[in-house]
Coordinates of C-alpha atoms in Angstrom, one line a residue:
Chain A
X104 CA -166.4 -133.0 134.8
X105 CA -166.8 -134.1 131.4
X106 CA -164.3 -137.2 131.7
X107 CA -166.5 -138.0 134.6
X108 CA -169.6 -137.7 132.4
X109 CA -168.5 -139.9 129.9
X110 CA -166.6 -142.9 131.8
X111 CA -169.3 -143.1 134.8
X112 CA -170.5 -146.4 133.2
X113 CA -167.2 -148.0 133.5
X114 CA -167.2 -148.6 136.7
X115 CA -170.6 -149.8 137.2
X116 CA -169.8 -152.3 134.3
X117 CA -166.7 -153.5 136.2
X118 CA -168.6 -153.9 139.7
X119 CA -171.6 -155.7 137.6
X120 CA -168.6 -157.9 136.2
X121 CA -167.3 -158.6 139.5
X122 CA -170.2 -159.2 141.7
X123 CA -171.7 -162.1 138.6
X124 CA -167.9 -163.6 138.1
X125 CA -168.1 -164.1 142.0
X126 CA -171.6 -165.6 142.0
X127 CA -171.0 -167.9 139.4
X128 CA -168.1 -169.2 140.4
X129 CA -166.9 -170.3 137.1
X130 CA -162.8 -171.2 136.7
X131 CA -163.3 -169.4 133.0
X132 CA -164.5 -166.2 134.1
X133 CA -162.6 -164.7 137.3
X134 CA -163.5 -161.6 138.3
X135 CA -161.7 -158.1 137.5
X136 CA -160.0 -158.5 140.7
X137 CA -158.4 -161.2 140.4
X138 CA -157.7 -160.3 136.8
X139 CA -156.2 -156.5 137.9
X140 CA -153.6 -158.7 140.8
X141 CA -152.6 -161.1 137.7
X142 CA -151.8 -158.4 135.5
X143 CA -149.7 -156.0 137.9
X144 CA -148.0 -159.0 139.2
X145 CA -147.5 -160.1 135.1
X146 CA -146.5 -156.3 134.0
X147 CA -145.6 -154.2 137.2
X148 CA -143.8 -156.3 139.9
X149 CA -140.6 -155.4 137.9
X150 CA -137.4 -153.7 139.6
X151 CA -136.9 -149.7 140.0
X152 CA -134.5 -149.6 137.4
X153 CA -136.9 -150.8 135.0
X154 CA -139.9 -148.3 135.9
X155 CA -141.2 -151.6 137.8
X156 CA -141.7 -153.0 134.5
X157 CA -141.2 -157.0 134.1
X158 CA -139.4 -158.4 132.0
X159 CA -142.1 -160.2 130.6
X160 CA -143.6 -156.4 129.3
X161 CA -139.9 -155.5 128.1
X162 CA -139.6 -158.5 125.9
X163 CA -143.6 -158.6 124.6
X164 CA -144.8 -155.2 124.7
X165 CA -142.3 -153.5 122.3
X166 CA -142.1 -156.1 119.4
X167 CA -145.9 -155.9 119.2
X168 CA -145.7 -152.1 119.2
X169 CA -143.3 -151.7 116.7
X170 CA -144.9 -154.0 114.4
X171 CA -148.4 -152.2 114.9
X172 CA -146.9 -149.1 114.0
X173 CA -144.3 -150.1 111.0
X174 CA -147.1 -152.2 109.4
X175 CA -149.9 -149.6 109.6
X176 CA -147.7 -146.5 108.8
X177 CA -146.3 -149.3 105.7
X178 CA -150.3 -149.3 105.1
X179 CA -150.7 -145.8 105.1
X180 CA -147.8 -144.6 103.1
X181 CA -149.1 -146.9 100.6
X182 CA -152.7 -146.6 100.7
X183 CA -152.3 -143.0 100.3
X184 CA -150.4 -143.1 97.0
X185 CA -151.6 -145.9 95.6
X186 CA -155.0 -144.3 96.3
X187 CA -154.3 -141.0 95.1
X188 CA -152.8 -142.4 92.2
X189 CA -156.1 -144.4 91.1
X190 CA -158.6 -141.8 92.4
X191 CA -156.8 -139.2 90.3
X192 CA -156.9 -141.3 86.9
X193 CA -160.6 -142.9 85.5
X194 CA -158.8 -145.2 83.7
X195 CA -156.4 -146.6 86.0
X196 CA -159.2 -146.8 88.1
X197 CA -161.7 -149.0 85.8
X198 CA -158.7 -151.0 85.2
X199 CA -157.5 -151.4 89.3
X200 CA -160.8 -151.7 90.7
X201 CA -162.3 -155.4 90.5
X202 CA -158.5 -156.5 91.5
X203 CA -159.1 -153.9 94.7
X204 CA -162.0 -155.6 95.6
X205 CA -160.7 -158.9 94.9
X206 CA -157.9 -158.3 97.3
X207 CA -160.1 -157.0 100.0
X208 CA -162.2 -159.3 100.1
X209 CA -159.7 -161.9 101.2
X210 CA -159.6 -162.7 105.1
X211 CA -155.9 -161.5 106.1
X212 CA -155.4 -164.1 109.1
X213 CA -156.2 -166.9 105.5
X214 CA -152.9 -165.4 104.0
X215 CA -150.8 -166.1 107.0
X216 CA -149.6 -169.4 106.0
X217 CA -148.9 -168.1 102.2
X218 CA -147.0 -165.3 104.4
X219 CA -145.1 -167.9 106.5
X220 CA -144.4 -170.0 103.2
X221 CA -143.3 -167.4 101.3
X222 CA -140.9 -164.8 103.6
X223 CA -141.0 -167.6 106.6
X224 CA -141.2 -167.1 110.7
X225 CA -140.5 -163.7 111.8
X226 CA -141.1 -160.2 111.8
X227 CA -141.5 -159.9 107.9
X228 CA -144.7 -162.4 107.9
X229 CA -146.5 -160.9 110.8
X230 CA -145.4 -157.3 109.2
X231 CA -146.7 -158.3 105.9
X232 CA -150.1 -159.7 107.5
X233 CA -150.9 -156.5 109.0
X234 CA -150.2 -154.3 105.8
X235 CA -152.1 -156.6 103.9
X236 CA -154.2 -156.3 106.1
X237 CA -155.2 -152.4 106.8
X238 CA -153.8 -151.1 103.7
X239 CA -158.3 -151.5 102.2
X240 CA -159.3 -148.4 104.6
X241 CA -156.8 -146.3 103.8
X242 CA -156.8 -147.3 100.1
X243 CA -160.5 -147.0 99.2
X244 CA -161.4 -143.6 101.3
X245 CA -157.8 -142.1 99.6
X246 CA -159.2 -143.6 96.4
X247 CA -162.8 -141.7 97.4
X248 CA -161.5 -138.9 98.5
X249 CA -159.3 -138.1 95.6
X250 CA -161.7 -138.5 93.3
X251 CA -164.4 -136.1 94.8
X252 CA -161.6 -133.0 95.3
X253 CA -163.9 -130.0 94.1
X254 CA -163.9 -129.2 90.7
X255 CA -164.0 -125.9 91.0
X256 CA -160.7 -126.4 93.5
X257 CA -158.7 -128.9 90.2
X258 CA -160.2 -125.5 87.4
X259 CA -158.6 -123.0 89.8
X260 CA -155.7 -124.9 90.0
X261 CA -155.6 -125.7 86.4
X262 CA -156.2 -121.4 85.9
X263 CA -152.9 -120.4 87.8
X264 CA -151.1 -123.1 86.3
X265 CA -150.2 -124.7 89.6
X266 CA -147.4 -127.3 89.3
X267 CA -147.9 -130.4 89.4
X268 CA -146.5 -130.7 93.2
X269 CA -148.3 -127.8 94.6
X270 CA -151.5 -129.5 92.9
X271 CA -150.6 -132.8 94.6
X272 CA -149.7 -131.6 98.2
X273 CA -151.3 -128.0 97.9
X274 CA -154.9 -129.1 96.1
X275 CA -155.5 -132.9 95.9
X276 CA -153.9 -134.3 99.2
X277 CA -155.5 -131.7 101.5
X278 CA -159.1 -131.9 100.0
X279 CA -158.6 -135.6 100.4
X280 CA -157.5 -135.4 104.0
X281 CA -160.7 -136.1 106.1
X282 CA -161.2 -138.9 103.7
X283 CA -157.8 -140.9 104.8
X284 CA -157.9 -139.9 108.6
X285 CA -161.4 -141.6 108.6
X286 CA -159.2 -144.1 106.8
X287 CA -156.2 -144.3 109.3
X288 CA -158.4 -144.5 112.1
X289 CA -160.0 -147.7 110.9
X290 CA -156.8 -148.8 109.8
X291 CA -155.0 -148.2 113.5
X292 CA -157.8 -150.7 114.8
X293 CA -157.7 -153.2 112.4
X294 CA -153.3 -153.1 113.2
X295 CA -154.4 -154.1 116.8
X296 CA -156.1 -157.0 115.9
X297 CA -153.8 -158.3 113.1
X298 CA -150.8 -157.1 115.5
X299 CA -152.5 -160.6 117.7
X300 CA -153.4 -162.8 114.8
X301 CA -150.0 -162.2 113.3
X302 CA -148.3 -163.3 116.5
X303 CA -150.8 -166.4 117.6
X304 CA -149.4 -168.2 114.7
X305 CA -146.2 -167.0 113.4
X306 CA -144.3 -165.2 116.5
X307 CA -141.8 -166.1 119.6
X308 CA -142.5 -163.0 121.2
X309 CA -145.2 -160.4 121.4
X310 CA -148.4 -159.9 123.4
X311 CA -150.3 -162.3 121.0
X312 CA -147.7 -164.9 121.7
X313 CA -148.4 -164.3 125.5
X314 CA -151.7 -164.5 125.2
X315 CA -151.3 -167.6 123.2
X316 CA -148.9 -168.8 126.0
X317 CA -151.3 -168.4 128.5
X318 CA -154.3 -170.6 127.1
X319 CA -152.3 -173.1 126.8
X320 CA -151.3 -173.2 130.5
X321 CA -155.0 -172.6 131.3
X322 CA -153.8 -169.5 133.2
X323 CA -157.6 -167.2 132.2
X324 CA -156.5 -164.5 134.5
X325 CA -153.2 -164.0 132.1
X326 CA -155.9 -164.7 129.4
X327 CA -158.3 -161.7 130.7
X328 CA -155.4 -159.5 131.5
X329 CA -154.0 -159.4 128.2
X330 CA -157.8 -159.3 126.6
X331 CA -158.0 -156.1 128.6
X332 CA -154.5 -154.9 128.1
X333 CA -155.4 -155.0 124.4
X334 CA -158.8 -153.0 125.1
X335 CA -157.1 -150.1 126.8
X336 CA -154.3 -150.1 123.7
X337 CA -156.7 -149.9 121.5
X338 CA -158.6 -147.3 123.0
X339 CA -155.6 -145.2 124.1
X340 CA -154.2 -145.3 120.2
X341 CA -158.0 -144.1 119.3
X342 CA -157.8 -141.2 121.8
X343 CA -154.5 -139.9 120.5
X344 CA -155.5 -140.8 116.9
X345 CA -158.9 -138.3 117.7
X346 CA -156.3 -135.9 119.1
X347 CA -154.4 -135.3 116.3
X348 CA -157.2 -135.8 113.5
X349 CA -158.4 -132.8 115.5
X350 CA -155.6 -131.0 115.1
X351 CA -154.7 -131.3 111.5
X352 CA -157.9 -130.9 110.4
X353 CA -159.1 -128.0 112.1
X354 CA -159.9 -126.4 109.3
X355 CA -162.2 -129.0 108.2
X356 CA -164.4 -129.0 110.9
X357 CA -164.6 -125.1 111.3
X358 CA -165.3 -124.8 107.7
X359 CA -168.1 -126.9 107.7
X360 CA -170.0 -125.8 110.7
X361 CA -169.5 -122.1 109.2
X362 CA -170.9 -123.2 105.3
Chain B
X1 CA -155.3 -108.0 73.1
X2 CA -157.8 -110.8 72.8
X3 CA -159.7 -111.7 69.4
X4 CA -162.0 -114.0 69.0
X5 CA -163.5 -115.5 65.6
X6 CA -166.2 -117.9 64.4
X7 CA -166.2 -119.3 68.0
X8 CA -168.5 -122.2 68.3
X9 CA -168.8 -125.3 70.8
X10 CA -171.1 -128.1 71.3
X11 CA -171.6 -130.0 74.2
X12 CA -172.1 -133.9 73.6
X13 CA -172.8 -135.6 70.1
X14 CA -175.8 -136.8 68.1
X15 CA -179.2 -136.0 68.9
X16 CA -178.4 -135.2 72.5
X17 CA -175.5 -132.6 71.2
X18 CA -176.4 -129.2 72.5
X19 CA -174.7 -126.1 70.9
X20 CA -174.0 -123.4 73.5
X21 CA -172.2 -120.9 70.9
X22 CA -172.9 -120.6 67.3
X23 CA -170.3 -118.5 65.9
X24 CA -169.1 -115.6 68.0
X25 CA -166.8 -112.7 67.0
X26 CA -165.6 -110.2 69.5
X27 CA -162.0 -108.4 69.9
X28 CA -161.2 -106.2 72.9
X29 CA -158.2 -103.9 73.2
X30 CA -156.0 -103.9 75.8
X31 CA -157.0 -101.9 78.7
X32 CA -160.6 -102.4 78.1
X33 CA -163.6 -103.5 80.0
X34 CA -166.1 -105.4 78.2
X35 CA -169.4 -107.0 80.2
X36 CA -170.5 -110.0 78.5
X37 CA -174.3 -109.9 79.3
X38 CA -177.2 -112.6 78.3
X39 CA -179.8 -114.4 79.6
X40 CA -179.2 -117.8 81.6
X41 CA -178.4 -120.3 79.2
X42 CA -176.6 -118.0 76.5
X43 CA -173.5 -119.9 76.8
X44 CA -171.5 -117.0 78.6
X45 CA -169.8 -119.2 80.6
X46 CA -169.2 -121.4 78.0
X47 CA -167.4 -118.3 76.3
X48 CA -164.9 -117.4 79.3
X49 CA -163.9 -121.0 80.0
X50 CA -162.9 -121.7 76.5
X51 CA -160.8 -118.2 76.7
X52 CA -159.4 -119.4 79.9
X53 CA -158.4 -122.5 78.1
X54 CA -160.8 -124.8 80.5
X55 CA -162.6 -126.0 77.5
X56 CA -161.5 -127.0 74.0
X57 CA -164.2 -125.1 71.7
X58 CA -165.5 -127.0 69.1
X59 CA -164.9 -124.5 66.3
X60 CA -163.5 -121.0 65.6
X61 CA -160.2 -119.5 67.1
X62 CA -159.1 -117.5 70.2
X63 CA -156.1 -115.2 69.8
X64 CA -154.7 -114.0 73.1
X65 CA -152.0 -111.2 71.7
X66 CA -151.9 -113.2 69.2
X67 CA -150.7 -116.4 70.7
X68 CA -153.5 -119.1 69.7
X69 CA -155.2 -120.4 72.9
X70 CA -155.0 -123.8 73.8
X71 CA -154.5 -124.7 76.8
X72 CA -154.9 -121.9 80.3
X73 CA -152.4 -118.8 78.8
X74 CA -149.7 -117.7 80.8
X75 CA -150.9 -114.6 82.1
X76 CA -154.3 -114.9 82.9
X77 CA -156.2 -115.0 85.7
X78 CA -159.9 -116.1 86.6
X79 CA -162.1 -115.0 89.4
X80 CA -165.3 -117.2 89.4
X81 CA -168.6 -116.8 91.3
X82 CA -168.2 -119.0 93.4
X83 CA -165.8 -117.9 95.8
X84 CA -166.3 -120.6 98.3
X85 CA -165.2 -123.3 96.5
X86 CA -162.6 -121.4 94.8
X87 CA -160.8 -120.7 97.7
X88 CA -158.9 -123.2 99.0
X89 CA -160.2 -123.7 102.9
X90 CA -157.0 -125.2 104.2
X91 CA -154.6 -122.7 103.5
X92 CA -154.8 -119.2 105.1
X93 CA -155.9 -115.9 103.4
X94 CA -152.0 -114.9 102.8
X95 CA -151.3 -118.5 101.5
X96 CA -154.1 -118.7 98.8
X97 CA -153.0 -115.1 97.4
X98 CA -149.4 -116.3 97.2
X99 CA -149.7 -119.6 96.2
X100 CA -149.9 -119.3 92.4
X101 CA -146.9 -116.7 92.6
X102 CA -144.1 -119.6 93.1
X103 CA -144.3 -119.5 89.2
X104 CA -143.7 -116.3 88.8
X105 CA -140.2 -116.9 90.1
X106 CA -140.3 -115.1 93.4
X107 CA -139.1 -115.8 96.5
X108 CA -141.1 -116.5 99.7
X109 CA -140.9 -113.0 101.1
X110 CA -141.4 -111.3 97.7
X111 CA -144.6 -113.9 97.3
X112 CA -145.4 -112.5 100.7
X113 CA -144.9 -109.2 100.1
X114 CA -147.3 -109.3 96.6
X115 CA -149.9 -111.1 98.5
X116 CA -150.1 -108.3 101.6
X117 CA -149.8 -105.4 98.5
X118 CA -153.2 -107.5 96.7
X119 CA -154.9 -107.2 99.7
X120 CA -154.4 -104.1 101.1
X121 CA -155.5 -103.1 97.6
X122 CA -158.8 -105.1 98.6
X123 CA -158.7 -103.7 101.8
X124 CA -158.1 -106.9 104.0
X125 CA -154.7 -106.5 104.9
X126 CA -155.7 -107.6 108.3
X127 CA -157.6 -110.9 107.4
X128 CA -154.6 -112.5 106.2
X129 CA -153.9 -114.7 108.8
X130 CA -157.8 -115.7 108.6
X131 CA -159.1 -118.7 106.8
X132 CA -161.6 -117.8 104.2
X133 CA -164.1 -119.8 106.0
X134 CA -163.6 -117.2 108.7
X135 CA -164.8 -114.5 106.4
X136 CA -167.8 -113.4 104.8
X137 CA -168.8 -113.6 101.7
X138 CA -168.5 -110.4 100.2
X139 CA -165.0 -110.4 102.2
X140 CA -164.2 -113.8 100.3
X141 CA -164.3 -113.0 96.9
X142 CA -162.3 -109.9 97.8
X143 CA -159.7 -112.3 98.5
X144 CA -160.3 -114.4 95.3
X145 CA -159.8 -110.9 93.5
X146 CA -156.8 -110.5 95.0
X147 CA -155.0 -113.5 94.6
X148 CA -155.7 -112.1 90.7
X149 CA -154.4 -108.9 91.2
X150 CA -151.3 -110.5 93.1
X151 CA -150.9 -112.6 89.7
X152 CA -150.8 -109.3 87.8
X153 CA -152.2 -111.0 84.4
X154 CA -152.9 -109.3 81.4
X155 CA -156.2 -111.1 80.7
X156 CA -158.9 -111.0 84.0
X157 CA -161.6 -113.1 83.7
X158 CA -164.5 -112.5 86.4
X159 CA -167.5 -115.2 86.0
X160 CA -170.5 -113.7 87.4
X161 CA -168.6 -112.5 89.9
X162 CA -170.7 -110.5 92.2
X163 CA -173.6 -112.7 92.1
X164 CA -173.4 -114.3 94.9
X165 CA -173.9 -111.4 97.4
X166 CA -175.9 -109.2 98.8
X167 CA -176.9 -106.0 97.1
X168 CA -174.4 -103.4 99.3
X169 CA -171.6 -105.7 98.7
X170 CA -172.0 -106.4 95.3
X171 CA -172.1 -102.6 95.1
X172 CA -168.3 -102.3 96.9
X173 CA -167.2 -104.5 94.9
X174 CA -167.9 -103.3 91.3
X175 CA -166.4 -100.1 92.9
X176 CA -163.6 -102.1 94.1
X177 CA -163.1 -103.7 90.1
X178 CA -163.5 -100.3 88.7
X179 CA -160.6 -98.9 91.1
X180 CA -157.9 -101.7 90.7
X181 CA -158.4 -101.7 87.1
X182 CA -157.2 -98.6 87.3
X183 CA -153.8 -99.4 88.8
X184 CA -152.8 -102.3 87.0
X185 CA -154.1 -101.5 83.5
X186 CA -155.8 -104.8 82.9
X187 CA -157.9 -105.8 80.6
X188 CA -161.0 -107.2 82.1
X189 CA -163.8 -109.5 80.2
X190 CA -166.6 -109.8 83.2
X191 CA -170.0 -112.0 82.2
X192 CA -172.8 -110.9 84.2
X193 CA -176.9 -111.5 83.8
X194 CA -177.5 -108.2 85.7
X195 CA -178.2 -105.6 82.9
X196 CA -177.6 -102.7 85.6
X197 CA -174.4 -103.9 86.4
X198 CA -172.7 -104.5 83.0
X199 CA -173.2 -100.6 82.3
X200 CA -172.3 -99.4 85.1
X201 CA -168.7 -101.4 85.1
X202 CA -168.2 -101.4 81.3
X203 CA -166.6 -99.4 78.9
X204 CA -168.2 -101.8 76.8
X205 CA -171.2 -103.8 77.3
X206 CA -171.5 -107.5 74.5
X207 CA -174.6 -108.8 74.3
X208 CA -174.9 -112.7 73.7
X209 CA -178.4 -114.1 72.3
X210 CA -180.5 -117.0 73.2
X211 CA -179.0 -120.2 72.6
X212 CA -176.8 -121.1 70.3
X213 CA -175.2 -117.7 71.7
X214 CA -174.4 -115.2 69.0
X215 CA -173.9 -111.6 69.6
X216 CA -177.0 -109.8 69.9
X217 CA -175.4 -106.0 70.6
X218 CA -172.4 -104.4 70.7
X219 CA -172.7 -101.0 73.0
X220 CA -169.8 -98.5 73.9
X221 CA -170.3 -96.8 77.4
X222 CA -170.0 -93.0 77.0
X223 CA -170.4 -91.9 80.4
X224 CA -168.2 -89.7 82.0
X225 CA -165.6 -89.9 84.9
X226 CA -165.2 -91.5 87.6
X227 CA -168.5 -94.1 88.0
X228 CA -170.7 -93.1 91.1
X229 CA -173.5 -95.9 92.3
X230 CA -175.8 -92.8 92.8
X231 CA -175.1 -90.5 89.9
X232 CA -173.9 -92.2 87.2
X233 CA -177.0 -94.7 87.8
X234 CA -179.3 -91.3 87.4
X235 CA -177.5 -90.4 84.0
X236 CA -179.6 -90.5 80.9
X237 CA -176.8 -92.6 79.3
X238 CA -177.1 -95.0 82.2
X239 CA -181.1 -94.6 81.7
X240 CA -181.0 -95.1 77.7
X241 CA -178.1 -97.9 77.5
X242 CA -180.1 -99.7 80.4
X243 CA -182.7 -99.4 78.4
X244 CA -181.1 -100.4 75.2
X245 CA -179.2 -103.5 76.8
X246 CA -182.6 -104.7 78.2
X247 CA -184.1 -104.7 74.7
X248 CA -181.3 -107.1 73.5
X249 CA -181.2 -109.4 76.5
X250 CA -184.9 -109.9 75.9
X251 CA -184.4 -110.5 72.1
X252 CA -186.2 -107.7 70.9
X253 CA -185.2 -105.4 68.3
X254 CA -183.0 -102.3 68.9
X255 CA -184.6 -99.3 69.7
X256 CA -184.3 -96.6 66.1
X257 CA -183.3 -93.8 68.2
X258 CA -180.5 -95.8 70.0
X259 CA -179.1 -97.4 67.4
X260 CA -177.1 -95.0 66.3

């Protein structure tokens, strides 16, 4: 009952959608049926043995996946240390952050051709585009959330003469938890969109590519079908994201409705 | 056990500098239970967190069985007041008893073990699959005195630490000090504001003056046996050191007849 109360509007939109794109009458905006027969016969015409998936979706899909996922867990790994790191030390924070905000301020998708330059076509550049990419979230709320861990939490640490790794992984990185999943989750987002950039410019495979491949045969139900496909990705990796965040940080949400 | 002299700190420099203690000398023997009392502002807690080695006093010298202190000594163990943000609220009841034990060179089922022993001394040997958000209050810091008693340290620290429950509880739970004391011989050094409290729990009760803290009083506890909330708060030696204690906090001269 509750999906039902939540995604009622979804259909509605898509009739809307239909019923204008079929009044209008315009070449650039079929409507969602048209665009739904282009993409099953893109993605799902394939044979048995392949789960009736194309070639086309073996060849795109899993490149762009894997570089979505290695560049933002890349990100992560490296937003969360580095972060800890800073948020945990005032002066290797005074020092680090104009250069943080220098670097974040820089449009990603401006880097590509320095990327392309430097480590040339291929994986590596669209790799390094995304983690240069994502990395700011995860960086700055690690960097926040390390440096507002309780102080009553660091003195009672500091009391029974907890090591140094039970204070990292026991004390600091769990106070700082709801911090970097909010974080992660902005980072996962951002991977999608970079995950396209990367590939319009700098890829021979990859959904970006197709999409790329499509404008430029003028095929805009392949256009729509992949600006949808990437709508439901990036919704589905949200979902799961929420799933888990809920999960690991049950104890979060519990302890703050009960205080 | 613990000696204290010509302890002084100051918070801040120049003309903003604010001196919380001017001088202090105390020495407790081991075993004993001394209530630091004052009024707000006294520089109590000042006191406790340079004996736990939080703070770097600005003057004077703490001997802790005669080792100087300078940074958190070895075997010591702090319960503050507040228990909520003491505890950590990720890690399970069990888990935050046991955690500082890994020192102590046990294993995980002897760390297990110590941490079920502490609180079936607090009586919550079934809350330790609980979070301590799952708990109450009163219930919390029974868990924060645990994961002391768990430590087994020589020195306990408790920083006002039944002041932030109710009445009933904060009843249990001097009770609840005054019976695991008992077990482990510790020594205890408890700062409290509430005059009632420091002579009911103490063998010894300091008084710290108005700021810059100094000591004010210095009263033995005579009463007898086993402390009872109803009777030993109907004594006459709970009456007159109530009394007594009162005077001091307020800053007013000790009575003739008591000062014996």
């Amino acid at each position: 009952m509750r999906v039902i109360a939540r995604l009622w509007l979804v259909p509605v939109v898509v009739l809307l959608w239909e019923l204008v794109t079929r009044l209008s009458d315009s070449g650039f905006f079929p409507p969602p049926s048209v665009i739904a027969v282009t993409m099953r016969e893109m993605w799902l015409t394939g044979p048995a043995s392949q789960l009736w998936l194309t070639d086309l979706v073996l060849e795109n899909f899993p490149p762009s996946l894997a570089r979505l996922f290695a560049g933002w867990a890349l990100a992560g790994v490296a937003g969360i240390a580095l972060g800890i790191m800073i948020g945990r030390s005032r002066a290797l924070s005074r020092f680090v952050d104009p250069l943080i905000h220098f670097g974040r301020a820089i449009p990603p998708p401006m880097l590509l051709p320095f990327f392309i330059a430097v480590l040339s076509l291929g994986a590596q550049t669209q790799l390094a585009t995304i983690v240069f990419g994502v990395i700011w979230p995860v960086l700055l709320n690690t960097i926040d959330g390390a440096r507002a861990v309780d102080r009553q939490h660091i003195e009672t640490a500091r009391v029974f003469r907890l090591s140094r790794s039970q204070r990292l992984w026991r004390v600091i990185l769990p106070s700082a938890l709801p911090k970097i999943f909010a974080g992660l989750r902005l980072s996962l987002s951002l991977a999608l969109i970079l995950m396209v950039i990367s590939e319009l410019v700098a890829s021979t495979s990859g959904i970006g590519y197709q999409l790329l491949r499509a404008q430029r045969d003028f095929d805009l139900p392949a256009v729509w079908g992949t600006i949808v496909l990437l709508g439901v990705l990036g919704y589905l990796l949200n979902s799961v994201f929420l799933a888990a965040e809920r999960r690991v940080l049950s104890w979060h949400r519990a302890a703050k409705q009960t205080t | 056990m613990l000696e204290i002299s010509n302890l002084s700190h100051t918070y801040g420099s120049g003309p903003s500098a604010h001196t919380a203690l001017g001088g202090i000398d105390l020495s407790v023997a081991e075993g004993e239970l001394v209530c630091i009392v004052g009024p707000s502002g006294c520089g109590k807690s000042t006191l406790l967190r340079s004996v736990a080695g939080l703070i770097t006093p600005t003057g004077g010298r703490i001997l802790l069985k005669g080792v100087p202190v300078n940074q958190t000594p070895d075997d010591l163990a702090v319960v503050f007041q507040d228990y909520s943000r003491s505890l950590f609220p990720w890690m399970s009841v069990a888990d935050n008893v046991s955690l500082p034990l890994r020192r102590r060179g046990q294993d995980k089922r002897q760390r297990r073990e110590s941490a079920m022993d502490a609180l079936e001394q607090v009586g919550l040997a079934d809350a330790a699959a609980k979070y301590p958000w799952q708990l109450s209050g009163g219930m919390q810091q029974r868990v924060s005195i645990a994961r002391a008693l768990a430590y087994r340290p020589s020195l306990l620290l408790m920083d006002e630490p039944f002041g932030s429950v109710d009445a009933q509880t904060r009843e249990d739970l001097e009770d609840l000090t005054l019976r695991v004391r008992g077990h482990h011989n510790m020594t205890i050094l408890l700062i409290t504001h509430d005059i009632d409290e420091s002579v009911y729990v103490g063998d010894r009760v300091v008084v710290l003056s108005k700021s810059p803290g100094g000591i004010a009083g210095d009263l033995r506890v005579g009463l007898p046996g086993p402390r009872d909330q109803i009777t030993t708060r109907e004594h006459p030696e709970f009456v007159r050191l109530r009394a007594e204690v009162g005077r001091l906090v307020r800053g007013m001269r000790s009575h003739p007849a008591a000062a014996s």
